Coordinates of C-alpha atoms and ligand atoms in Angstrom, one line a residue:
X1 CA 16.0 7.8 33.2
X2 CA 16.4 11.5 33.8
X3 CA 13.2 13.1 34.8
X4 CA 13.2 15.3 31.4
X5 CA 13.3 11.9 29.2
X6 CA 10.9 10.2 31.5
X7 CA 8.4 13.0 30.7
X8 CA 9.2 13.2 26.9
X9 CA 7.9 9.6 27.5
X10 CA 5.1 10.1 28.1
X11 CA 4.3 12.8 25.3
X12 CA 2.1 11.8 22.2
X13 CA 3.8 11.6 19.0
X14 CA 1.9 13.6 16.6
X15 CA 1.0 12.0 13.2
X16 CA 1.0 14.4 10.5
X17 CA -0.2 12.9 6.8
X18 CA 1.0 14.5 3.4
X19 CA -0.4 11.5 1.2
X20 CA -2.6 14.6 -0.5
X21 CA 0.3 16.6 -1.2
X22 CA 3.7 14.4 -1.4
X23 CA 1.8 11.6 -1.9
X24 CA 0.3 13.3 -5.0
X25 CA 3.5 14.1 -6.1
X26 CA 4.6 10.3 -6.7
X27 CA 4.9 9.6 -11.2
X28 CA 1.8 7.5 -10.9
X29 CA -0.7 8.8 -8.9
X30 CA -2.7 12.1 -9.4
X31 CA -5.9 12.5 -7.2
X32 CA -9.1 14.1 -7.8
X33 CA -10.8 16.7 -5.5
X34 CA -13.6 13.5 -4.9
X35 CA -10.3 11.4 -3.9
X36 CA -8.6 13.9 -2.1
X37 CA -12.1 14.6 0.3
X38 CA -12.5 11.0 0.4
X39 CA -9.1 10.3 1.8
X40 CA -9.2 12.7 3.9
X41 CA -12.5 11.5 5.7
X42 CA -10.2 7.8 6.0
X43 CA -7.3 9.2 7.4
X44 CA -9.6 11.5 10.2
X45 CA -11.6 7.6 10.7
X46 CA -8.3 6.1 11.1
X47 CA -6.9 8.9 13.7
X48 CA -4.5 11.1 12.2
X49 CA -3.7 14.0 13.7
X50 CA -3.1 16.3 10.9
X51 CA -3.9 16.3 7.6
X52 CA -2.0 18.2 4.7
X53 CA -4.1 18.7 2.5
X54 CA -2.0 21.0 -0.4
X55 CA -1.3 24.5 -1.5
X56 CA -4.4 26.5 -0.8
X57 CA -3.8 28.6 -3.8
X58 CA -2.0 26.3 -6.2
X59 CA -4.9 25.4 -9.0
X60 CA -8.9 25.2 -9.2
X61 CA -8.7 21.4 -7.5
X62 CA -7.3 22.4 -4.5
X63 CA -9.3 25.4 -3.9
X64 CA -11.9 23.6 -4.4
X65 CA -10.9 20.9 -2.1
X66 CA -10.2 23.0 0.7
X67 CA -13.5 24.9 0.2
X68 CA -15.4 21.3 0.3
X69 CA -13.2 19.8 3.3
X70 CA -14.1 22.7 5.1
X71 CA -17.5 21.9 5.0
X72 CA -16.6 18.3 6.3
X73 CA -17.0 16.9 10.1
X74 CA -13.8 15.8 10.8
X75 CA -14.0 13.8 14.0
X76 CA -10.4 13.8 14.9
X77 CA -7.8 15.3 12.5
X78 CA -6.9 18.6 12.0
X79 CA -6.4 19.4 7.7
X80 CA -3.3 21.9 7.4
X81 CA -2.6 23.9 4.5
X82 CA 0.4 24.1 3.1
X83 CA 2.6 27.3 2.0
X84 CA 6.3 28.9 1.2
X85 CA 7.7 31.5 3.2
X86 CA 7.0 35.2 1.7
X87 CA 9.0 36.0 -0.8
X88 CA 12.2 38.4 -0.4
X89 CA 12.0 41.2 -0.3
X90 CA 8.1 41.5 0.4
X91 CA 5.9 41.8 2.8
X92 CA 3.9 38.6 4.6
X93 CA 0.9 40.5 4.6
X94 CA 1.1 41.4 0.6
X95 CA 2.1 37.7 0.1
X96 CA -0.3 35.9 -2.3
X97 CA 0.5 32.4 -0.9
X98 CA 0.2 32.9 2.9
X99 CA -2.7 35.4 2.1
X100 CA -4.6 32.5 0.2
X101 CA -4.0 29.8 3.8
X102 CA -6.2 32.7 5.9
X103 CA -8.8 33.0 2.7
X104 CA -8.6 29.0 3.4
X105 CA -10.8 28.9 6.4
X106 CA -8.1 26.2 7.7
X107 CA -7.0 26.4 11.5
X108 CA -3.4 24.8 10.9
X109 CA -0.7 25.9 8.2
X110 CA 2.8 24.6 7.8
X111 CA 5.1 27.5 6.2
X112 CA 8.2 25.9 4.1
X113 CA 11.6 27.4 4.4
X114 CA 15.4 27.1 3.1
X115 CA 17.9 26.5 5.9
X116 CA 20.7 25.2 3.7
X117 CA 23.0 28.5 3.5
X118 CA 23.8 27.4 -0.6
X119 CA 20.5 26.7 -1.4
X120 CA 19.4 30.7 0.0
X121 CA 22.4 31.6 -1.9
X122 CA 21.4 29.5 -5.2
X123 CA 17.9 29.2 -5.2
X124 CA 16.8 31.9 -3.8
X125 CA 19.6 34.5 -4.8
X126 CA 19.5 36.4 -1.6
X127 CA 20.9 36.9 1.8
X128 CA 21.1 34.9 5.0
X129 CA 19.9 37.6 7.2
X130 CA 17.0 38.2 5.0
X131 CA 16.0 34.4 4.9
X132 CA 15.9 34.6 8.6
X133 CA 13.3 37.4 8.3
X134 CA 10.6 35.8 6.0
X135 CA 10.9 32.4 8.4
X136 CA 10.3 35.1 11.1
X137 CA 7.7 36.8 9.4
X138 CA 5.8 34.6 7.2
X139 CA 5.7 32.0 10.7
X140 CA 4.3 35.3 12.9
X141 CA 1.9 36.3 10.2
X142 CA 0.2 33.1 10.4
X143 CA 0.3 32.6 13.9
X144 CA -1.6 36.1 14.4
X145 CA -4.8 34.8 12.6
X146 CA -4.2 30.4 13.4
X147 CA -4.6 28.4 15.8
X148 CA -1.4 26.6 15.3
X149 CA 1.9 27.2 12.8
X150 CA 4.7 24.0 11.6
X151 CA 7.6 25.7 10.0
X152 CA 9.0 22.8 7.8
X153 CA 12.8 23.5 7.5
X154 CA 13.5 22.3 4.1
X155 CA 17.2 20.3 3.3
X156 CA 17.6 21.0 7.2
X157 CA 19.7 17.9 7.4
X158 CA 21.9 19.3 4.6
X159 CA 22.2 22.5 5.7
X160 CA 23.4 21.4 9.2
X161 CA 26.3 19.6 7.8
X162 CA 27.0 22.8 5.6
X163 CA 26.6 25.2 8.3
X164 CA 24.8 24.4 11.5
X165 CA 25.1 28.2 13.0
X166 CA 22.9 29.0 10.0
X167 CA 20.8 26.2 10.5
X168 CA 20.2 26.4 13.7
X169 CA 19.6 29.9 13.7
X170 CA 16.6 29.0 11.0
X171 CA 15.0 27.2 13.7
X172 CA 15.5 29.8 16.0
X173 CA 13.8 32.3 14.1
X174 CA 10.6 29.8 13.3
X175 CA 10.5 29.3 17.0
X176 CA 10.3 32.9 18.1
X177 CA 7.9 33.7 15.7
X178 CA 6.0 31.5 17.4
X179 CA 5.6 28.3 15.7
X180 CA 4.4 25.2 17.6
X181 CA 6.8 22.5 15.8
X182 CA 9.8 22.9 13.8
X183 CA 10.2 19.9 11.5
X184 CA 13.3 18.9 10.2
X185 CA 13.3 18.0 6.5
X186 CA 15.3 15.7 4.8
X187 CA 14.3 16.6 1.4
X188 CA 16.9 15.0 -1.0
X189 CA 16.4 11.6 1.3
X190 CA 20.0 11.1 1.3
X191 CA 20.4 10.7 5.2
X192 CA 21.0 7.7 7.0
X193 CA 20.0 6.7 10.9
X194 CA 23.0 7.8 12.7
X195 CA 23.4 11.4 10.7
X196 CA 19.3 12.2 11.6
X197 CA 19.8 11.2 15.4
X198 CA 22.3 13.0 16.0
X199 CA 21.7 16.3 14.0
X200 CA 18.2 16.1 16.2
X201 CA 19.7 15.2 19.2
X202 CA 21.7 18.3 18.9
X203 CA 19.3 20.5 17.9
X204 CA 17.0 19.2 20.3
X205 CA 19.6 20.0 23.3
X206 CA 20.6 24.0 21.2
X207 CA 16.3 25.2 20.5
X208 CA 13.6 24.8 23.1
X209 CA 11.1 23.9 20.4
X210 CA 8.9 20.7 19.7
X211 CA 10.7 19.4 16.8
X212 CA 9.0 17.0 14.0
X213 CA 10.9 14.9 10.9
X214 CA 9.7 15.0 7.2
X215 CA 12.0 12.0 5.5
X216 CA 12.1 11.1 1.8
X217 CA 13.3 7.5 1.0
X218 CA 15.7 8.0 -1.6
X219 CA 18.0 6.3 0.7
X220 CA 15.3 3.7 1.6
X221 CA 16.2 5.0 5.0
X222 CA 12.7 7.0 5.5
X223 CA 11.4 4.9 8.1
X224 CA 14.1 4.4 9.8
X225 CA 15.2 7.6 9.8
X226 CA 12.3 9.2 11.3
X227 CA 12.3 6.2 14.0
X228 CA 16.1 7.6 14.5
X229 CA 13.7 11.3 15.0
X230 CA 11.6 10.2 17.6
X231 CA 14.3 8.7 19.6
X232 CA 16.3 11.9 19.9
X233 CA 13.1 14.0 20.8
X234 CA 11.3 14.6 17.6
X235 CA 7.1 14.6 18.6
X236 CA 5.8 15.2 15.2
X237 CA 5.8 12.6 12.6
X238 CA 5.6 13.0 9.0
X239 CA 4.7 10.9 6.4
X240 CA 2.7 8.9 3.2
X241 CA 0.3 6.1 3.4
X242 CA 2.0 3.4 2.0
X243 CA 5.2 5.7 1.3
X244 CA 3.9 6.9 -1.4
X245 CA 5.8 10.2 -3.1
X246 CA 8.0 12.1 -5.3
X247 CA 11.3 9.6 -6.6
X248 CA 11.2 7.1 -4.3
X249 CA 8.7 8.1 -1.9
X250 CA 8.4 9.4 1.7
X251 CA 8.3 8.1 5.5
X252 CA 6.0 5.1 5.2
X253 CA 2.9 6.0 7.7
X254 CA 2.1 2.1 7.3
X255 CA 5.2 0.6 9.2
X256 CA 6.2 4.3 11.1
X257 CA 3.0 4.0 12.9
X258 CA 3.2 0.6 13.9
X259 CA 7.1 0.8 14.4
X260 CA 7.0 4.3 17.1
X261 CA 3.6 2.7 18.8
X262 CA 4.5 -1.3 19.5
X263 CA 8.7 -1.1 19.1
X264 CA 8.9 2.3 20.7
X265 CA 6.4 2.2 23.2
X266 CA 5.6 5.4 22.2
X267 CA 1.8 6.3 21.9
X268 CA 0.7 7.8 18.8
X269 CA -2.7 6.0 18.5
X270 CA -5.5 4.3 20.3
X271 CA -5.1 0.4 20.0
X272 CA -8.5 0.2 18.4
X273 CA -7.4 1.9 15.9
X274 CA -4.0 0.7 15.1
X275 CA -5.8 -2.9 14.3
X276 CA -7.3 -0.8 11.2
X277 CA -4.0 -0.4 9.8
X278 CA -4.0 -2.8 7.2
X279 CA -8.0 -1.6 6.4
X280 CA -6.2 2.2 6.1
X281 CA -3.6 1.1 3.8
X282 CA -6.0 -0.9 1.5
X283 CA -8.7 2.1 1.6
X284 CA -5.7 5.1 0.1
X285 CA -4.1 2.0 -2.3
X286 CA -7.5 2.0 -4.1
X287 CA -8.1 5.0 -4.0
X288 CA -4.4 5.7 -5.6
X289 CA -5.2 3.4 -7.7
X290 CA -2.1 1.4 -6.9
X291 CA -2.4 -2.3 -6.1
X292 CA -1.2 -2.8 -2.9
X293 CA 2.5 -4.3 -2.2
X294 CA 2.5 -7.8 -1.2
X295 CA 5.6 -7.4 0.9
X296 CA 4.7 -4.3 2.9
X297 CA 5.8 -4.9 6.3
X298 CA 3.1 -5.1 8.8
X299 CA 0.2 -4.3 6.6
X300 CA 0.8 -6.7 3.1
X301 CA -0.7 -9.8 2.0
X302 CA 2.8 -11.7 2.7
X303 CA 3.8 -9.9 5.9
X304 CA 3.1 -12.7 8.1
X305 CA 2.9 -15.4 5.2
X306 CA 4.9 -18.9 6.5
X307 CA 5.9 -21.1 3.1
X308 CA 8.7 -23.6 4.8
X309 CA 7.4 -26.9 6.5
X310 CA 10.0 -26.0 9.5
X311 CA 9.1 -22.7 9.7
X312 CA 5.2 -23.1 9.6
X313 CA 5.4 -26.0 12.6
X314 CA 7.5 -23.2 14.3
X315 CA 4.9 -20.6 14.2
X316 CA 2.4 -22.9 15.4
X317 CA 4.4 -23.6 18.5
X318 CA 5.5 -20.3 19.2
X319 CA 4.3 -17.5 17.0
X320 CA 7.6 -15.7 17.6
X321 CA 9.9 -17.1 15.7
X322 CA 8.9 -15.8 12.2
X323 CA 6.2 -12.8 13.2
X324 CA 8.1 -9.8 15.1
X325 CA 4.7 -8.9 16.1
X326 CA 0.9 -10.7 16.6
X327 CA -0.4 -9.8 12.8
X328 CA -3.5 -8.9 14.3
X329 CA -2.4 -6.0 16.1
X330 CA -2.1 -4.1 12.8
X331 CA -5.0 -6.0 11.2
X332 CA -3.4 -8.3 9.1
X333 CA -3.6 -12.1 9.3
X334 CA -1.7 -15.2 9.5
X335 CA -1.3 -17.5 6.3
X336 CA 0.1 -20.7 5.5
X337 CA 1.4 -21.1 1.7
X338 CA 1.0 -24.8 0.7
X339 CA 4.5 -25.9 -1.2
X340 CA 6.6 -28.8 -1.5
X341 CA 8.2 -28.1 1.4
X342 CA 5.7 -28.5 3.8
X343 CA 3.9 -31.2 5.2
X344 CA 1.3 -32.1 7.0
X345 CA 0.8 -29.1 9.7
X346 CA 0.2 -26.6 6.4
X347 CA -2.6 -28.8 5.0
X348 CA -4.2 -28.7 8.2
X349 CA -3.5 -25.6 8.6
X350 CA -5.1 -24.6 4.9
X351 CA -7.9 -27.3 5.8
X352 CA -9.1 -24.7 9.1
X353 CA -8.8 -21.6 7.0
X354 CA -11.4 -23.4 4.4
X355 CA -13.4 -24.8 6.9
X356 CA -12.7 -27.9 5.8
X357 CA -13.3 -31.3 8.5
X358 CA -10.5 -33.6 7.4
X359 CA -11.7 -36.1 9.8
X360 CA -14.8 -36.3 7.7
X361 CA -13.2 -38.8 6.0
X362 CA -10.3 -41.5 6.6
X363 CA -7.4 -41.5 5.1
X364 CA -8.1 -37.8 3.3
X365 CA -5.8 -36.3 4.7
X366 CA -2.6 -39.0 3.1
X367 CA -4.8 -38.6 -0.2
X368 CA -4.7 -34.6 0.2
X369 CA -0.6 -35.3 1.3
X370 CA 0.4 -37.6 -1.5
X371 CA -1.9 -35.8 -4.9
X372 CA -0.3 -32.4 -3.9
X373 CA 3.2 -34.6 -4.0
X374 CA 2.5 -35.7 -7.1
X375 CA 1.1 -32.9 -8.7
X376 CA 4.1 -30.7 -7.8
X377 CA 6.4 -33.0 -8.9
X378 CA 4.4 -32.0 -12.2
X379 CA 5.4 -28.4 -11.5
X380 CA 2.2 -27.4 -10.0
X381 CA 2.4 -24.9 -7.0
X382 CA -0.4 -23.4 -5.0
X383 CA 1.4 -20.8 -3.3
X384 CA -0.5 -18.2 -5.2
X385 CA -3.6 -20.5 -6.7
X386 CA -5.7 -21.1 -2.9
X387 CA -8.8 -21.7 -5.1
X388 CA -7.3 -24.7 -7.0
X389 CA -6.3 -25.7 -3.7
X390 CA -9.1 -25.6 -2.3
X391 CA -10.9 -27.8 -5.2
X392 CA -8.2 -30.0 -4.6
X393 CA -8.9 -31.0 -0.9
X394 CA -12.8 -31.1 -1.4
X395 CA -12.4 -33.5 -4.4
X396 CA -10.4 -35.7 -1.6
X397 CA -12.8 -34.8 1.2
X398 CA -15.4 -36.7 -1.2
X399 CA -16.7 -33.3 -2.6
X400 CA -19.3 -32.2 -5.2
X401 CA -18.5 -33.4 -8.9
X402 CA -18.2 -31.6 -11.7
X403 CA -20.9 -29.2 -12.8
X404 CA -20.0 -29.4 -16.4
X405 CA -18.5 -32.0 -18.7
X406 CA -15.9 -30.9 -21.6
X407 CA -17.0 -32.9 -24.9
X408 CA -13.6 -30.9 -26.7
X409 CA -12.9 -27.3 -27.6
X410 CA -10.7 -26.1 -30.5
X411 CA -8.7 -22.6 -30.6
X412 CA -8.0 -20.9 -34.1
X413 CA -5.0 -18.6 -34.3
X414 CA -4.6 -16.6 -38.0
X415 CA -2.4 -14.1 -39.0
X416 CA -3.4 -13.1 -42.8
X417 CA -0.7 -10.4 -43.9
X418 CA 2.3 -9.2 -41.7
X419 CA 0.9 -5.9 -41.3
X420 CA -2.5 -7.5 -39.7
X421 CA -2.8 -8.1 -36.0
X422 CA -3.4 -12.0 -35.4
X423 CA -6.9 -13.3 -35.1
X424 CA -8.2 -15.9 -32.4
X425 CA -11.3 -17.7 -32.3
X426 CA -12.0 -20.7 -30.3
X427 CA -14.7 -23.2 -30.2
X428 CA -16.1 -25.0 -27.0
X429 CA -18.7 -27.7 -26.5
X430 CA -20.0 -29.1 -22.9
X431 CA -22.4 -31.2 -21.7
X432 CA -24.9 -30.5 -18.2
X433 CA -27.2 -32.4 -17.2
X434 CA -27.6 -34.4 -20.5
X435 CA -27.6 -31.0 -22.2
X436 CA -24.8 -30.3 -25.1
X437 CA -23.9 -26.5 -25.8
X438 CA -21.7 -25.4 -28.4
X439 CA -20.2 -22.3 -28.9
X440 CA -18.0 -19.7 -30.7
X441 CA -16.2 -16.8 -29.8
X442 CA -13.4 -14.3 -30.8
X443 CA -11.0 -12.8 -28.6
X444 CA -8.0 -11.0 -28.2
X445 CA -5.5 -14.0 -28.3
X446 CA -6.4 -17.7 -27.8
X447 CA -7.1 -17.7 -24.4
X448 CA -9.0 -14.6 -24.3
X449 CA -11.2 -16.4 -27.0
X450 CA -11.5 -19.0 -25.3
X451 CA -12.2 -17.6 -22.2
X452 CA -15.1 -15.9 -24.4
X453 CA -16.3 -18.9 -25.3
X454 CA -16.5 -21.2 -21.9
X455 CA -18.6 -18.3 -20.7
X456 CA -20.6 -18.0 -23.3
X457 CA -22.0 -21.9 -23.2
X458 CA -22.1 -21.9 -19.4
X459 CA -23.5 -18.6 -18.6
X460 CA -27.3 -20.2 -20.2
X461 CA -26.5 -23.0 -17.4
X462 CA -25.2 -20.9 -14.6
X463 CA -26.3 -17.2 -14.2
X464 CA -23.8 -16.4 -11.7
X465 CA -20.6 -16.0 -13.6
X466 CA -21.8 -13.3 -15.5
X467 CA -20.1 -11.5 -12.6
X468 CA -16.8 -13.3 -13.0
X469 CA -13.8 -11.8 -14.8
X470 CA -10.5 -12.6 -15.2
X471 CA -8.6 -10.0 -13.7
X472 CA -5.0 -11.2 -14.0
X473 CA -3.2 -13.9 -16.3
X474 CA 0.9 -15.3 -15.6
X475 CA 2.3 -17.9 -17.7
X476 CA 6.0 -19.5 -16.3
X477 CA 8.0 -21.8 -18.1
X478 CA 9.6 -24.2 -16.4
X479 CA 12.6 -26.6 -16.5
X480 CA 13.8 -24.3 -19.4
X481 CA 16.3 -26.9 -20.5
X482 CA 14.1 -29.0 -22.5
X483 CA 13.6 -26.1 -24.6
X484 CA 9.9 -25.8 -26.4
X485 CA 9.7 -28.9 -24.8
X486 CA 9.3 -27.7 -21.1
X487 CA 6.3 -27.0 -19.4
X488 CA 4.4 -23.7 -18.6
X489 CA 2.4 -22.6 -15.6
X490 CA 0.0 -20.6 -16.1
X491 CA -1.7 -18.5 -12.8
X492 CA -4.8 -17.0 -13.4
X493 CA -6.2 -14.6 -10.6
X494 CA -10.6 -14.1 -10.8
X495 CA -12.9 -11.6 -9.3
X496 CA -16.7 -11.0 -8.8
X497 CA -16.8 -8.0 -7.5
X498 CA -17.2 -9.1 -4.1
X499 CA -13.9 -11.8 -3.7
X500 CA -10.9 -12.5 -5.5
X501 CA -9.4 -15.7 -5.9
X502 CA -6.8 -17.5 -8.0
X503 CA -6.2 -20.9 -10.0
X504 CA -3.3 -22.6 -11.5
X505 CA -2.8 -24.9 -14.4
X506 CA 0.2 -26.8 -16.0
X507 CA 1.4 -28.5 -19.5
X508 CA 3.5 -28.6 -22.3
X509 CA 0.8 -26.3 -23.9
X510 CA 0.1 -23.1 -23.2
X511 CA -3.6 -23.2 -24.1
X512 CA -4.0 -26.3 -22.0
X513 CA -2.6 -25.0 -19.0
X514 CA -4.7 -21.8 -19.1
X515 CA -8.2 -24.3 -19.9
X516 CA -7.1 -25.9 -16.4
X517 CA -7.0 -22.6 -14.4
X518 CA -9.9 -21.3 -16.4
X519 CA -11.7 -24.2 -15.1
X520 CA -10.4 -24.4 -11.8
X521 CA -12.0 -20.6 -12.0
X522 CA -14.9 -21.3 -12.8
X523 CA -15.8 -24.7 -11.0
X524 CA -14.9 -22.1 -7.9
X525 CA -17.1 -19.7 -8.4
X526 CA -20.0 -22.4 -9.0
X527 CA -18.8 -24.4 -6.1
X528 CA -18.1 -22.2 -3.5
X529 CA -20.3 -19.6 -4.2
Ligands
ZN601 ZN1 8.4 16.2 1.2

């Protein structure tokens, strides 16, 4: 190792966050000023370096925003505001945009230029030399009043392979107007690994400059091409939460993080706070209002999720063969899916995670072994239904019984006229404790009715589940060669408020597969409170 690399080394890698401003840009999300301040008080917790928070001058939101965050104690992060070079022909100083960052109050502004000679020839409709200028002056005109200035060279990767004189000499003129990073952009997302690393590895060796990477997905190459960055020299990162962005998103904060810190050995963030990964993720999901990706490396619910018998004894012995890294260093957790294929390590695996003593009785842990057999035979699975599991072993463990008794319930389904939505009603009677309640309730569709109706007898009996509600319902058919014949799963996912959890049910009939996960739902709730 040359003495240069052995010092690059040992320099931090930047995180820069643009969840507020690319990450508002993605079809589905559109954040408030309350979610914008709120996020960026999480990101600041969690240890970003920079936060972009928008265009200062764009609409009343983020004026406002900027206005309020300035007013906030940010512990760590740094919240940059976000501009385009003056316009041709114009002056920085008389430029509405970079005048509105100083009105800002912020400390940090990144400045947004073309360095793709066709799109200065296209888009802008005006010369090379005079694109040079507003990088120059637009950067220098910031740097007089900030404390630092990113220049964010837009389609850079693009423009290199049109014309890397011009390209470069974009760069050049960022970096002697004094900006503190030069981040390469690749804005259409239509790099791949080797292109970025070596257009950075050659700029890196042309410009004295720290350089940074800002990579769209529309590749699905964003992460990797901003690992590719960092290898070549880039020390700033950019990026989403979660990836989330215009099209198909940007650099995924979520697995870059993790990915330049553990498989880099490059530092970007304290250790105790790269364990609140998956808590960061979770904390910008909700407050997108997007339900988190169960298959999100490092941070999602199935990232280190072991289904196979083989696989799960495996990871028991040695961790290493199915999880790249310890799912704790991220936050996340270990989990063992219960399925046909596995045997008796999962169950006692499952029976730990419930704190469940299978010991407390002999032979439970056969019974557990040979009902689950049977019942997936049946076409049950409890992959996704832990609650139903969970009933399951406790029934075998010797378990409470039954709160409630079902003495029969009956579901109506009318359609009058064609034009008239249907009509469900169902009726349900139970019995506790010698007591027999019978009730009637609409809904919209059968099992919404009768949904309606189980609560409404029980909830006199049990208080409790006037918190529960069903917050997600998926029916499967199965073995669809018997035709109407063949049986349907239903999977029915239940929250309080406080936990979620799920239950699964199975039958020819559709409304008696959902009564079983209803139940299963509710004897939860009352069991396991
Ligand atoms: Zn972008």
């Amino acid at each position: 190792m040359t003495r240069t690399t052995a010092l690059r080394k040992r320099e931090k890698i930047q995180l820069y966050d643009t969840t507020l401003r690319d990450g508002d840009q993605s079809e589905y999300i559109h954040f408030s000023k309350e979610d914008k301040l709120r996020i960026l008080e999480v990101l600041d917790e969690f240890g970003m370096d920079y936060v972009e928070g928008g265009w200062t001058a764009a609409n009343p939101r983020d004026s406002a925003f900027f206005r309020e965050a300035g007013r906030l104690r940010l512990r760590h992060c740094r919240l940059v505001a976000f501009a385009l070079t003056r316009r041709a022909g114009r002056k920085a100083s008389e430029d509405p945009g970079l005048r509105s960052i100083l009105r800002s109050g912020v400390g940090v502004a990144t400045v947004v230029g073309k360095t793709w000679d066709m799109q200065v020839r296209d888009a802008l409709r005006s010369s090379l030399a005079e694109n040079l200028r507003m990088i120059h002056d637009s950067v220098s005109y910031l740097k007089k009043h900030l404390d630092e200035v990113f220049f964010d060279a837009e389609h850079f990767f693009d423009g290199f392979l049109s014309n890397p004189e011009f390209a470069v000499r974009c760069v050049e003129a960022a970096r002697d107007a004094g900006a503190d990073c030069v981040i390469l952009c690749d804005t259409n997302g239509g790099m791949i690994p080797s292109q970025v690393g070596r257009t950075v590895g050659e700029v890196a060796a042309r410009v004295r400059v720290p350089l940074g990477i800002h990579a769209h997905n529309d590749s699905d190459m964003a992460v990797a091409n901003t690992i590719a960055a960092v290898e070549q020299g880039a020390v700033q990162v950019q990026g989403t939460m979660n990836g989330y962005g215009e099209r198909c998103g940007n650099a995924n904060l979520a697995s870059v993080i993790p990915n330049v810190q553990i498989k880099l050995g490059r530092h970007c963030l304290p250790a105790r706070k790269l364990v609140r990964l998956r808590e960061c993720s979770r904390l910008v999901a909700e407050l997108a209002n997007q339900s988190p990706s169960r298959h999100q490396p490092y941070v999602g619910d199935s990232a280190f999720a072991h289904k196979g018998g083989i696989h799960v004894s495996a990871v028991l012995r040695d961790p290493r063969t199915y999880e790249h890294v310890p799912p704790e260093s991220v936050g996340n957790h270990r989990r063992f899916l219960v399925s046909d294929l596995s045997g008796k390590a999962t169950v006692e695996e499952k029976a730990r995670e419930f704190r469940l003593d299978l010991t407390k009785k002999e032979g439970a842990l056969q019974e557990i072994l040979d009902t689950l057999k049977g019942m997936e035979i049946q076409g049950y699975r409890y992959e996704g239904a832990d609650a139903s599991f969970e009933l399951l072993m406790r029934k075998a463990l010797g378990g409470k019984k039954k709160s409630f008794k079902l003495l029969g319930f009956r579901v109506l389904d009318e359609k009058r006229q064609e034009q008239e939505p249907p009509y469900s009603e169902a009726t349900v009677m139970i019995e506790t404790d010698g007591r027999v309640e019978h009730t009637a309730a609409e809904g919209e569709g059968p099992v919404n009715a009768l949904d309606n109706a189980l609560r409404k007898a029980l909830e006199k009996f049990f208080p409790q589940l006037k918190t529960v509600r069903l917050l997600d319902y998926k029916v499967r058919v199965l073995s669809a060669g018997e035709g109407t014949s063949s049986r349907v799963r239903v999977l029915i996912e239940s929250g309080d408020g406080a936990r979620k959890w799920s239950t699964v049910g199975v039958s020819h009939n559709i409304i008696e597969a959902s009564w079983q996960a209803l139940l299963d739902a509710i004897e939860y709730k009352l069991q396991i409170p």
